[in-house]
Coordinates of C-alpha atoms in Angstrom, one line a residue:
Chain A
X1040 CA 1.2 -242.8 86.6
X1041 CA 4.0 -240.3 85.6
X1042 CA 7.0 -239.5 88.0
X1043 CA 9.5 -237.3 86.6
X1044 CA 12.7 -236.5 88.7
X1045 CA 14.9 -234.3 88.8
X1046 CA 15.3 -234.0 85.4
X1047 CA 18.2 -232.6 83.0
X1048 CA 18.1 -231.9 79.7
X1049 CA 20.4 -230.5 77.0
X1050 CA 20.2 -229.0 73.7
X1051 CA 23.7 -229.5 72.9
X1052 CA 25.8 -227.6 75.2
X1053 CA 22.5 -225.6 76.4
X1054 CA 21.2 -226.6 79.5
X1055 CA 17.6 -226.4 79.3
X1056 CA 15.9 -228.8 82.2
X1057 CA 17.6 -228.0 85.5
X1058 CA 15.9 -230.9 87.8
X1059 CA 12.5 -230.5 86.9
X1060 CA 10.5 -233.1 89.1
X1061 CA 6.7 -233.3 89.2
X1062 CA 4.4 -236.2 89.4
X1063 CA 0.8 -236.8 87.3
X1064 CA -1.5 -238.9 88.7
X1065 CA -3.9 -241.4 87.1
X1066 CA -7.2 -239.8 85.6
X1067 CA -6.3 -236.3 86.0
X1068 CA -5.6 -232.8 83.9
X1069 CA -1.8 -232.0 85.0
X1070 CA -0.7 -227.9 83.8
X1071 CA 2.8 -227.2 83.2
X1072 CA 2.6 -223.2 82.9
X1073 CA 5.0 -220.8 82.4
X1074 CA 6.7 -217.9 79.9
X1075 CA 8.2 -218.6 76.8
X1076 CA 11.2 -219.9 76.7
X1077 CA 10.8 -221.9 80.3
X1078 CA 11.6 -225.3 78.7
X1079 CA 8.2 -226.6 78.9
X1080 CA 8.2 -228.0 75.5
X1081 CA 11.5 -229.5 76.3
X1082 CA 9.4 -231.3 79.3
X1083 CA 7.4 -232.8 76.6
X1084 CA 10.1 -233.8 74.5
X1085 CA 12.0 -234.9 77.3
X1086 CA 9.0 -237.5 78.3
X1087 CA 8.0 -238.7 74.7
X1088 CA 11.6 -239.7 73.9
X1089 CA 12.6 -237.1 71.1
X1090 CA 15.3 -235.2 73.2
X1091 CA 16.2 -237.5 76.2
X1092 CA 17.2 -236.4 79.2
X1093 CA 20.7 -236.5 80.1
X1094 CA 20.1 -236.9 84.1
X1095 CA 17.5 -237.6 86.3
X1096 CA 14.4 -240.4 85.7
X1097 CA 10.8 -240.5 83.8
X1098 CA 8.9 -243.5 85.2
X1099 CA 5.4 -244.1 83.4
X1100 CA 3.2 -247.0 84.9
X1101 CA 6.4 -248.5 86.3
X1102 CA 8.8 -248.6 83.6
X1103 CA 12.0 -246.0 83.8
X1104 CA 11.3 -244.6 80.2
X1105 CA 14.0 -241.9 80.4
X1106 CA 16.4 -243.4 77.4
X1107 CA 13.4 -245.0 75.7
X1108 CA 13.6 -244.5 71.8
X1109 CA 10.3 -242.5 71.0
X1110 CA 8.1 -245.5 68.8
X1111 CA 8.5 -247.3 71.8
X1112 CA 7.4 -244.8 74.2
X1113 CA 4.2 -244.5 71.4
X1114 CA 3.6 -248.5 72.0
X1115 CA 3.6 -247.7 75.9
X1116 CA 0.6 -245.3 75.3
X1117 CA 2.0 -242.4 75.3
X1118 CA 1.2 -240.2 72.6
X1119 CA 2.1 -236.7 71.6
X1120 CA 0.3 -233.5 70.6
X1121 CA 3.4 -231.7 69.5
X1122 CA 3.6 -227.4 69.6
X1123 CA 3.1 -226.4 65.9
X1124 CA 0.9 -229.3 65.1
X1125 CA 3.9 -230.9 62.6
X1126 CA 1.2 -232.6 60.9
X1127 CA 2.6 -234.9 58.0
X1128 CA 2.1 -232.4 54.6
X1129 CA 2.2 -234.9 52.0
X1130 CA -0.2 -237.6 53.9
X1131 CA -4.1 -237.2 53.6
X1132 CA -5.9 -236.6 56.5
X1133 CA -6.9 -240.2 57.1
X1134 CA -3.1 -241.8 56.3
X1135 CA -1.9 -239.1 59.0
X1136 CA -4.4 -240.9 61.5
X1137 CA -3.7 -244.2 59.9
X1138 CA 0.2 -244.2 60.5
X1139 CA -0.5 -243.8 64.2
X1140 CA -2.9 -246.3 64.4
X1141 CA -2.3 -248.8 67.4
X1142 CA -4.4 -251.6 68.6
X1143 CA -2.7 -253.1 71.8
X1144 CA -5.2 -251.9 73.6
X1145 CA -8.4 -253.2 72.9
X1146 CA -10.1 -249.5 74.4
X1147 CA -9.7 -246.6 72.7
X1148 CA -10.3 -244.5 69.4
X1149 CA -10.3 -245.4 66.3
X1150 CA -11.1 -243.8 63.2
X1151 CA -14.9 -244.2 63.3
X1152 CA -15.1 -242.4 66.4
X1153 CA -12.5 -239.5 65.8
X1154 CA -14.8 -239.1 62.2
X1155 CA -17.8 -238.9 64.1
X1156 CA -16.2 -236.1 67.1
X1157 CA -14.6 -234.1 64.4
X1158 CA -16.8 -233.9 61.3
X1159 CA -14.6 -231.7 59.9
X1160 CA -12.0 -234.4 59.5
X1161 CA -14.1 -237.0 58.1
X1162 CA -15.1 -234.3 55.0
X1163 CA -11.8 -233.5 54.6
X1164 CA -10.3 -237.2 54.9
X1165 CA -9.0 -237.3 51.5
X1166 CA -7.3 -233.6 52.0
X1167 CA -3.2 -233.2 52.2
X1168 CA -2.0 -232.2 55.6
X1169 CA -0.5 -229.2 53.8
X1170 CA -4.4 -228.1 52.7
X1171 CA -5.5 -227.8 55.9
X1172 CA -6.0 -224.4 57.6
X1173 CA -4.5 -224.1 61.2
X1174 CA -7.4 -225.2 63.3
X1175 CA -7.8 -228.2 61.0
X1176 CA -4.6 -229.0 61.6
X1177 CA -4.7 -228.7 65.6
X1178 CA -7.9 -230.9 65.7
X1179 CA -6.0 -233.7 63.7
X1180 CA -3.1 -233.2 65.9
X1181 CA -5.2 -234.4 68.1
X1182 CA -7.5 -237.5 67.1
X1183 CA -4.0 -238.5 65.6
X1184 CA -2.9 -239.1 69.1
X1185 CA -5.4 -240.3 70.0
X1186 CA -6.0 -243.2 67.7
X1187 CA -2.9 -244.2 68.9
X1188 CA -5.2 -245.6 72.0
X1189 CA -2.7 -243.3 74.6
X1190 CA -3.3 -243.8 78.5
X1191 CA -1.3 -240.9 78.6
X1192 CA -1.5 -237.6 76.4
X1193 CA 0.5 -234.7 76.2
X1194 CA -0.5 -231.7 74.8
X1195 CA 2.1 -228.9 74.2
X1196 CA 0.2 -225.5 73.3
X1197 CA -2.8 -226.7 71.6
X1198 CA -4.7 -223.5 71.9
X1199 CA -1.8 -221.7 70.3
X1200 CA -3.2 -219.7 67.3
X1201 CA -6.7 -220.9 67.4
X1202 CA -10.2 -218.7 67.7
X1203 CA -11.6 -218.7 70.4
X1204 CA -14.4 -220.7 69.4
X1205 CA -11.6 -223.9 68.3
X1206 CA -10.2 -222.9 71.5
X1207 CA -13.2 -223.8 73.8
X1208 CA -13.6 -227.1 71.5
X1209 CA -10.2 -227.8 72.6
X1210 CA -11.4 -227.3 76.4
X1211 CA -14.2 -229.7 75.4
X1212 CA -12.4 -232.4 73.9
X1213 CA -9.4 -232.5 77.4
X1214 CA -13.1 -232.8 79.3
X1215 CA -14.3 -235.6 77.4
X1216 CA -10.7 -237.5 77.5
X1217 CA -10.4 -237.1 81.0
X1218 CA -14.1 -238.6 81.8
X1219 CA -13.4 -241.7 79.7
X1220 CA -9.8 -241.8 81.8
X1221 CA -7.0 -240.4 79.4
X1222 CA -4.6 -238.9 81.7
X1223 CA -3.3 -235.7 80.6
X1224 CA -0.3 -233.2 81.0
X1225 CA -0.7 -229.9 79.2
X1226 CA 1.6 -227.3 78.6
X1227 CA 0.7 -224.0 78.2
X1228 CA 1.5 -220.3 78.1
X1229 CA -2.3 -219.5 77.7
X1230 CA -2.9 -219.6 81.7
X1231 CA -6.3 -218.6 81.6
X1232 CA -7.2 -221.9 79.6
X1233 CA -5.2 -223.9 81.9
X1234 CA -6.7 -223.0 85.1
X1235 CA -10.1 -224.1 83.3
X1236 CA -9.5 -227.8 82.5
X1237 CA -6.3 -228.9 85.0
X1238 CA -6.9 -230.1 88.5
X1239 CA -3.2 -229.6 89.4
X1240 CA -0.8 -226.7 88.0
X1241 CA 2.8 -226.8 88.0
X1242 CA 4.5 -223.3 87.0
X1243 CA 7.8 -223.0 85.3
X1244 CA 10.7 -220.9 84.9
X1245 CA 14.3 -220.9 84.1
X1246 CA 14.4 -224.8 83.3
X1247 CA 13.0 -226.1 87.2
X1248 CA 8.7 -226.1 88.5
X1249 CA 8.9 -223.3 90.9
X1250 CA 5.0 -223.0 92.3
X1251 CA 3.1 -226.3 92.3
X1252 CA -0.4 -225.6 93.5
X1253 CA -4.8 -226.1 92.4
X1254 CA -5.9 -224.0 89.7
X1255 CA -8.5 -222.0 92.0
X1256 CA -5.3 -221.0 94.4
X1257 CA -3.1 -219.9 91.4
X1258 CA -6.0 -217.9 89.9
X1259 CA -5.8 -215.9 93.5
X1260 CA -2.3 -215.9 93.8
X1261 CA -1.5 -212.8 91.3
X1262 CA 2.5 -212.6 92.3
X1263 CA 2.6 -215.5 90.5
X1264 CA 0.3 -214.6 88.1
X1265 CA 2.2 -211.7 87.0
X1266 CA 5.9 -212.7 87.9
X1267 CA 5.7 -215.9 86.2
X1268 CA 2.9 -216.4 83.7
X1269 CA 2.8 -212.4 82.2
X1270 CA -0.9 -212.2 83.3
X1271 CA -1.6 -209.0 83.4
X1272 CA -3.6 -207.9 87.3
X1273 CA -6.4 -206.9 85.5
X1274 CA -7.7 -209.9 84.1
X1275 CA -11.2 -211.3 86.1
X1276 CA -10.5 -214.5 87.3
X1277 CA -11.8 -217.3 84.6
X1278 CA -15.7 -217.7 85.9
X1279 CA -15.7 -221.7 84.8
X1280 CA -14.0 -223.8 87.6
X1281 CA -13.0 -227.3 87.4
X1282 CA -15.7 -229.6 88.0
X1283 CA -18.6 -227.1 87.1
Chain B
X236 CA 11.7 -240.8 11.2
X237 CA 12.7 -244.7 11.4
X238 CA 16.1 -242.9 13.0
X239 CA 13.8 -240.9 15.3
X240 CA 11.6 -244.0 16.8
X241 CA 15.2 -246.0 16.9
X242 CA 16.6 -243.4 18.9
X243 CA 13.6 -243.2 20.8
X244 CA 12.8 -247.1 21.8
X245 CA 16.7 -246.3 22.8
X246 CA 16.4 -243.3 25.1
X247 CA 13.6 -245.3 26.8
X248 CA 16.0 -248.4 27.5
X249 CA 18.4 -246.1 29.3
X250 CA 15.6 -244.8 31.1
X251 CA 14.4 -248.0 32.3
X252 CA 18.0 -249.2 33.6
X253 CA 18.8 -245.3 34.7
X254 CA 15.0 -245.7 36.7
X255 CA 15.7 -248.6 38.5
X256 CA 18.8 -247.6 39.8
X257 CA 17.8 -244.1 40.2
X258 CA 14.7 -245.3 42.3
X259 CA 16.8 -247.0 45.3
X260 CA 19.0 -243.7 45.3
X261 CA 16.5 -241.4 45.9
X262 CA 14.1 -242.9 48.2
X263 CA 17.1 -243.5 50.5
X264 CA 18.1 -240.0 50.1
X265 CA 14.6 -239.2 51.2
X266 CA 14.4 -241.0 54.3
X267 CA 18.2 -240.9 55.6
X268 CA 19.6 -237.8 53.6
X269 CA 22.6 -240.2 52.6
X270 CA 24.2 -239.1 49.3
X271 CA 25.3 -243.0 48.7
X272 CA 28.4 -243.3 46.3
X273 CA 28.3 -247.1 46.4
X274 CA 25.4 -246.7 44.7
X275 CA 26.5 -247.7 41.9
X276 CA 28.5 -250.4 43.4
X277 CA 25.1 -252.2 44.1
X278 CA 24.6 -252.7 40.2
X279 CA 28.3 -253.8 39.3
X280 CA 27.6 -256.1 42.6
X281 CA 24.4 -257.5 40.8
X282 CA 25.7 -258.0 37.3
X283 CA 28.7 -259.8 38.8
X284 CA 26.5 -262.2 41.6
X285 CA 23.9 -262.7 38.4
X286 CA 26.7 -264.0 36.1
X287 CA 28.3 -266.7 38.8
X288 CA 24.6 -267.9 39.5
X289 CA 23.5 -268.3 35.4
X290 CA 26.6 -269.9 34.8
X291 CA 25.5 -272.3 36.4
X292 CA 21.4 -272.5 36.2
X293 CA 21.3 -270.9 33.0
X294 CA 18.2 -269.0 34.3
X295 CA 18.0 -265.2 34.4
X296 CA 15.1 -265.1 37.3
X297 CA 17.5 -267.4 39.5
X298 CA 20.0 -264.9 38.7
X299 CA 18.0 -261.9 39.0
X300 CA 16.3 -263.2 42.4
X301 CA 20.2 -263.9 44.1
X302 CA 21.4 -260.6 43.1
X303 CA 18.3 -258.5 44.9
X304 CA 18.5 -261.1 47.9
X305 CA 22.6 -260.7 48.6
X306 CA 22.7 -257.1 47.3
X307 CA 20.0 -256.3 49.5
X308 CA 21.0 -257.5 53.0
X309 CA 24.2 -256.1 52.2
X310 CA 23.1 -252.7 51.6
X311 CA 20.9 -253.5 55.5
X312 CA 24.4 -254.7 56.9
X313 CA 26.2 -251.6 55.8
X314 CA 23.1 -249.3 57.0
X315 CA 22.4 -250.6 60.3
X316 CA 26.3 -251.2 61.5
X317 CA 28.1 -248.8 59.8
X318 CA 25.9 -245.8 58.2
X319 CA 23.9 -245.4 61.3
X320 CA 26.5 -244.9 63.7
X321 CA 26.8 -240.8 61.5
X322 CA 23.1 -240.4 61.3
X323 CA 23.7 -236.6 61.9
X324 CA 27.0 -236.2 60.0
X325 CA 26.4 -236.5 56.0
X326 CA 29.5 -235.9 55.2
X327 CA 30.5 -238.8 57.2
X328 CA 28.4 -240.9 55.8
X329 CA 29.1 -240.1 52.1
X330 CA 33.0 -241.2 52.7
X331 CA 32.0 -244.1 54.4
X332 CA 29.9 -244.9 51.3
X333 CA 32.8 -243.8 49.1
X334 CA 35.1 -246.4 51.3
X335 CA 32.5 -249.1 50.5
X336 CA 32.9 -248.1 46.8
X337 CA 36.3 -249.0 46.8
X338 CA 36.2 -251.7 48.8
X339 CA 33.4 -253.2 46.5
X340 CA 35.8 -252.5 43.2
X341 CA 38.3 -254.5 45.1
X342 CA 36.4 -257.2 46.1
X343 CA 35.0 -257.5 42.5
X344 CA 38.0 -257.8 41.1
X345 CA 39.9 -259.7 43.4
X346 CA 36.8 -262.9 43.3
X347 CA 35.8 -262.1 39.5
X348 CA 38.9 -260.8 37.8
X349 CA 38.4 -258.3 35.3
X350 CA 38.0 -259.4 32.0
X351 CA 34.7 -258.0 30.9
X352 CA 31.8 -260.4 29.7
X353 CA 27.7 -260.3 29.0
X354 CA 25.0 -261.6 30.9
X355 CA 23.1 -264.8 28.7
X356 CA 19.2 -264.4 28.6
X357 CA 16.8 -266.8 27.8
X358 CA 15.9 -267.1 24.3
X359 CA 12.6 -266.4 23.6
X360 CA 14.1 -263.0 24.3
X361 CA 15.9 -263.1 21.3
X362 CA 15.9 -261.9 18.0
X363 CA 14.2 -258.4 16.9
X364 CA 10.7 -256.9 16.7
X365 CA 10.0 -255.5 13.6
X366 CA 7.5 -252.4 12.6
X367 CA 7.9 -251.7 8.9
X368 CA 11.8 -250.3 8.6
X369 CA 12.4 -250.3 12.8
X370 CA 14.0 -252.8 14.0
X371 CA 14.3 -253.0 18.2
X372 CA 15.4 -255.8 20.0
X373 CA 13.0 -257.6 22.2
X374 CA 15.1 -257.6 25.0
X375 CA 15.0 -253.7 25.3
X376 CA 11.7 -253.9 24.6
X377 CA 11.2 -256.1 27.8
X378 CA 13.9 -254.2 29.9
X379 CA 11.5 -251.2 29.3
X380 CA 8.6 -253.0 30.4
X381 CA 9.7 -254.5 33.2
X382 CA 11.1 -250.8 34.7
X383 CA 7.8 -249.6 33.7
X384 CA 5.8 -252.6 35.7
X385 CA 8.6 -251.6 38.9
X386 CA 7.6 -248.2 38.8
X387 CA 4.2 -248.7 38.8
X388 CA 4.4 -251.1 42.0
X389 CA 6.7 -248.2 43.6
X390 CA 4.5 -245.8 43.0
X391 CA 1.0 -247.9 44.6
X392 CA 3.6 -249.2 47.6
X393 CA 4.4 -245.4 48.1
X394 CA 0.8 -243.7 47.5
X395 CA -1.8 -246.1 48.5
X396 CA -0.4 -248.5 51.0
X397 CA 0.4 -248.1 54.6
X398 CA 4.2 -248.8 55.0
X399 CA 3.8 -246.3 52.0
X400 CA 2.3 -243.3 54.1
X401 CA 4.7 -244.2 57.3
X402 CA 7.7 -244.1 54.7
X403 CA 6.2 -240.9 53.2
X404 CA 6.0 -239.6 57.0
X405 CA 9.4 -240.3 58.0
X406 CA 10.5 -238.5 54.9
X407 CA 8.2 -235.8 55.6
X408 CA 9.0 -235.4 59.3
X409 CA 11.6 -238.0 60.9
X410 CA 11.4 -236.9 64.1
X411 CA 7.6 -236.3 64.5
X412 CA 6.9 -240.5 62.8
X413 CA 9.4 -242.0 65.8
X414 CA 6.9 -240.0 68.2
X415 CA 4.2 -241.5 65.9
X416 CA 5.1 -244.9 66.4
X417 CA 7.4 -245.5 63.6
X418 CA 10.7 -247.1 64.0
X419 CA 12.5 -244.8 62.0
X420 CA 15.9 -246.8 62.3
X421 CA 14.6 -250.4 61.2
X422 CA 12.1 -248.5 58.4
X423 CA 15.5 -246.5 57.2
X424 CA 17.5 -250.3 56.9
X425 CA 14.9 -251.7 55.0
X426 CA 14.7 -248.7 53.0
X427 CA 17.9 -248.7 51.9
X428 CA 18.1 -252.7 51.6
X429 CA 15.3 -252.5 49.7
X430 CA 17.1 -249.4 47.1
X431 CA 20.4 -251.8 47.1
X432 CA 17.9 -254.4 45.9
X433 CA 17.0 -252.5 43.0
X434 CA 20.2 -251.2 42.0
X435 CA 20.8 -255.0 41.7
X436 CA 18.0 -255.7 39.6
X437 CA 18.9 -253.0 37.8
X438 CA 22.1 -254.4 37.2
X439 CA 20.8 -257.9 36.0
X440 CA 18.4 -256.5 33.5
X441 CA 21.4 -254.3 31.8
X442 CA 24.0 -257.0 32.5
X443 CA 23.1 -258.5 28.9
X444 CA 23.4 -255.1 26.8
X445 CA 26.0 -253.4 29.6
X446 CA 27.7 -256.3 30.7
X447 CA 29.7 -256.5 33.6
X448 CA 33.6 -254.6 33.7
X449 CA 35.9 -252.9 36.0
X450 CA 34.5 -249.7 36.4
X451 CA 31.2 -249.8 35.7
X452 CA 30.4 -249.1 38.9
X453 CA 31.7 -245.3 38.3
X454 CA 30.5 -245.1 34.9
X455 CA 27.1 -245.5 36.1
X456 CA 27.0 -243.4 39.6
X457 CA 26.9 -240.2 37.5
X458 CA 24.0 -240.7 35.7
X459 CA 22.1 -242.1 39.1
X460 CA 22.9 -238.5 40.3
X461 CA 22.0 -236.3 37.7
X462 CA 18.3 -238.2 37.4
X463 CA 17.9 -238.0 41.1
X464 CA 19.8 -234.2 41.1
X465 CA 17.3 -233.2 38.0
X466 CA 13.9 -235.1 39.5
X467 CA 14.5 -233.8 42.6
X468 CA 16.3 -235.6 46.0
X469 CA 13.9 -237.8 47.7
X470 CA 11.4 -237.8 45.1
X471 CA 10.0 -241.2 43.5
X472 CA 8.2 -239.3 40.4
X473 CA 11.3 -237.2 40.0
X474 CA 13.2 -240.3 39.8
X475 CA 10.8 -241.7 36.8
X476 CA 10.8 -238.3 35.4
X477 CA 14.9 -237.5 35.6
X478 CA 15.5 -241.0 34.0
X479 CA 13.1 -240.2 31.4
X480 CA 14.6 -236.9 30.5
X481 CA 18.1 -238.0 30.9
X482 CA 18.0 -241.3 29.1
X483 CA 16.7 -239.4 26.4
X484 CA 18.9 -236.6 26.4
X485 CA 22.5 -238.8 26.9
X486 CA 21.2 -241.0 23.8
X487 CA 20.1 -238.2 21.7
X488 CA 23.2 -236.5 22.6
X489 CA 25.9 -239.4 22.4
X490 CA 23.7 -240.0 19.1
X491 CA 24.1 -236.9 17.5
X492 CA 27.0 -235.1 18.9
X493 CA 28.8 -238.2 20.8
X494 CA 32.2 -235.7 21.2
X495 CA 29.7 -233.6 22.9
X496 CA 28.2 -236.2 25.5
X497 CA 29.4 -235.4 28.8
X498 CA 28.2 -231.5 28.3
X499 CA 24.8 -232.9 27.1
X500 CA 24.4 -234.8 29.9
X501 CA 25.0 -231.8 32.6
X502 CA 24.4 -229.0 31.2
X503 CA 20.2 -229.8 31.7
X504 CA 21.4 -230.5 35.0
X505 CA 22.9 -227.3 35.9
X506 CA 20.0 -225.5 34.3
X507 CA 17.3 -227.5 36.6
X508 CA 19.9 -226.6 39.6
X509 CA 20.4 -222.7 38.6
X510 CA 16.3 -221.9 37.8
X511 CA 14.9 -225.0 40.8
X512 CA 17.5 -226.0 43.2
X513 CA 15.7 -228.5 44.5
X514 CA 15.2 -230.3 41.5
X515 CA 11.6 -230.4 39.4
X516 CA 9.6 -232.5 41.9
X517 CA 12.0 -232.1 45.1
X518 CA 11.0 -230.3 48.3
X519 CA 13.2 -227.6 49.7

């Protein structure tokens, strides 16, 4: 569904993708790990258009998508949950949805549905994105991708800063995408949480995916754990496992 | 107190014309961050187009409609060929706007010539409304209304429609409405069309009491920029605010101290700069 390929990308004379190439198939949870700093938001940016890449190819559903201006890339049903929400402050909760809106494809959310998943929104529809507290904000991150009907979702750090509690809703809601078919890539540092919803797992580091492997066999692999997600030996392995 | 509501009915005339040109200013500030100097070249431009098509229809709304059509694809020409091409360089695109200026000045004079003239206007908009000793000509009176029926439609187009909320996205957040589905470019032409279109407007509906001259392009562009400087860059209400408080103040003050009228004018502005920088309703 998604091929990247050996993929460069620059943030001005900073050379932040070194030939990253990974592939996400159809249906699935695809995990992009790694430290801080590894470029995986610049993945994400890289494959929704907003910093292009200066070499190499991102192919979605056939179409090379690499120099594709972002709205476009939004049309094509892709949609972005971007790192640090960037939720519209001066919009109401509903307009921020409404903006985003598409209806190509006939499937999909809309507003009646994300209302009804995330009650929360619905009482607070009239509210400024600027009055909403942080895990408001994540959830309407996300129904405002997905109103956007996506076949493709990306999710860069939506568990960072939330409770626990918002963070297992988050868990819930990837579930419940990928049954009704959303393919997803999610980048994370929060490894533990990955393992927990992704059916593949690409790790990170330096700008290039260095250990590509299934959740269950990164858990056990703890050189990588510690070398190149900072998990610490001591933590149990998760005891939820994809599929249970 | 006849002086006073005189003065007044006056301060909000200046208003109106100062908030329709004001209006186009700052919303393109908003969305593109382009300080435009030919701002003010858009409202010569409409006088001057306004005149050549009542000379010979005799009607103001022909007039009025030809300047915000031609006015307005010009301002999209120069936005999409020539201001886009610096989206990232302000400074870029300010000379280019100041080159434009120019250009504009020349052109006007070069096809118009510059003796200076009026703009005609129908006559049941004639004569003066009277209210015991204040006499106000109806005119004014309608200029004011009209700005006032503009702003108004601005501010429902901006608040409770939905090109309004994706144009209040892009201002909030360029980057994150392309990812939304936005096309920030085409939204940013229209935009800016759309504030050329205005200035225009604004320029037919003074053209009558202003006129039309060589160099009233320049006379103008400073008061555009101390509304939109004092209301706040990128701000619609501090657009209708600014060109409330600064038609008031530059006819009070050219009114009662008229050797004193440039200081009147930016002296409130430097005081709205020094204790809010960003202006009273602009965001940092």
């Amino acid at each position: 569904m998604l091929q990247i390929t050996d993929l460069h990308t620059y943030y001005g004379e900073s050379h932040v993708l070194q030939g990253v190439t990974l592939a996400a198939a159809r249906g699935t949870v695809t995990a992009v790990l790694g430290r801080n700093g590894v470029g995986k938001t610049t993945l994400c940016r890289s494959i929704a258009g907003l910093t292009p890449a200066r070499a190499g190819a991102v192919v979605f559903d056939g179409n090379d998508i690499t120099r594709t201006p972002p709205y476009r890339i939004h049309d094509l049903g892709i949609s972005l949950v971007p790192q640090g929400r960037r939720i519209f402050p001066s919009l109401t909760v509903q307009e921020n949805m409404a903006i985003a809106v598409n209806t190509t494809r006939s499937q999909g959310w809309d507003l009646q549905k994300v209302f009804a998943v995330f009650p929360r929104l619905a009482e607070r529809r009239q509210n400024r994105g600027n009055e909403l507290s942080g895990g408001e904000q994540q959830m309407l991150a996300i129904a405002r991708a997905l109103v956007a009907r996506p076949t493709f979702l990306i999710l860069d750090e939506p568990t960072e800063g939330l409770s626990p509690m918002l963070v297992a809703e988050v868990a819930g809601v990837i579930r419940r995408l990928k049954d009704e078919g959303t393919s997803i890539l999610l980048a994370e540092q929060n490894a533990a949480f990955a393992v927990k919803v992704a059916d593949y797992v690409h790790v990170m580091s330096k700008g290039v995916v260095v250990h590509s492997t299934d959740p269950v066999a990164l858990w056990q692999n703890e050189e990588v754990k510690t070398q190149l997600l900072g998990v610490p030996a001591a933590v149990s392995p998760p005891n939820t496992r994809p599929g249970t | 107190m006849t002086y006073l509501i005189t003065q007044t009915l006056n301060g909000l005339f200046s208003a109106a014309l100062l908030f329709l040109i004001a209006s186009g200013l700052t919303l393109a500030f908003g969305v593109m961050k382009i300080v435009n100097i030919a701002h003010g070249s858009f409202y010569m431009l409409g006088v001057y187009i306004a005149y050549t098509v009542i000379l010979r229809t005799q009607s103001l709304l022909l007039g009025a409609a030809a300047a915000i059509v031609v006015v307005s694809a010009l301002g999209f020409v120069m936005q999409r060929f020539f201001l886009r091409r610096f989206g990232n360089d302000p400074l870029a695109q300010m000379m280019m706007t100041m080159g434009f200026a120019l250009l504009f000045r020349d052109a006007t004079l070069m096809i118009w010539g510059g003796d200076p003239f009026t703009l005609q206007y129908p006559g049941w908009l004639r004569g003066s409304m009277e209210a015991g000793d204040v006499v106000f000509p109806y005119y004014r009176l309608f200029v004011i209304v009209v700005a006032a029926l503009v702003g108004v439609a601005l501010w429902a187009i901006n608040e409770k429609t939905l090109l309004g909320a994706r144009l209040r996205a892009t201002v909030d957040d360029p980057e994150m409405a392309s990812a939304m589905g936005i096309n920030v470019t085409l939204l940013s032409g229209l935009v800016f069309a759309a504030g050329a279109g205005l200035a225009a407007f604004g320029g037919v509906m003074g053209g009558p009491i202003l006129g039309g001259y060589a160099g009233l392009d320049f006379d103008l562009l400073p008061l555009a920029f101390v509304v939109v400087i004092v209301g706040g860059m990128g701000s619609l209400k501090g657009a209708f605010v600014g060109s409330l408080v600064v038609g008031m103040i530059d006819n009070y003050g050219k009114a009662l101290v008229p050797e004193l009228s440039y200081f009147t004018l930016f002296a409130p502005m430097i005081l709205v700069l020094a204790l809010k920088p960003t202006g009273l309703y602009g965001r940092a």
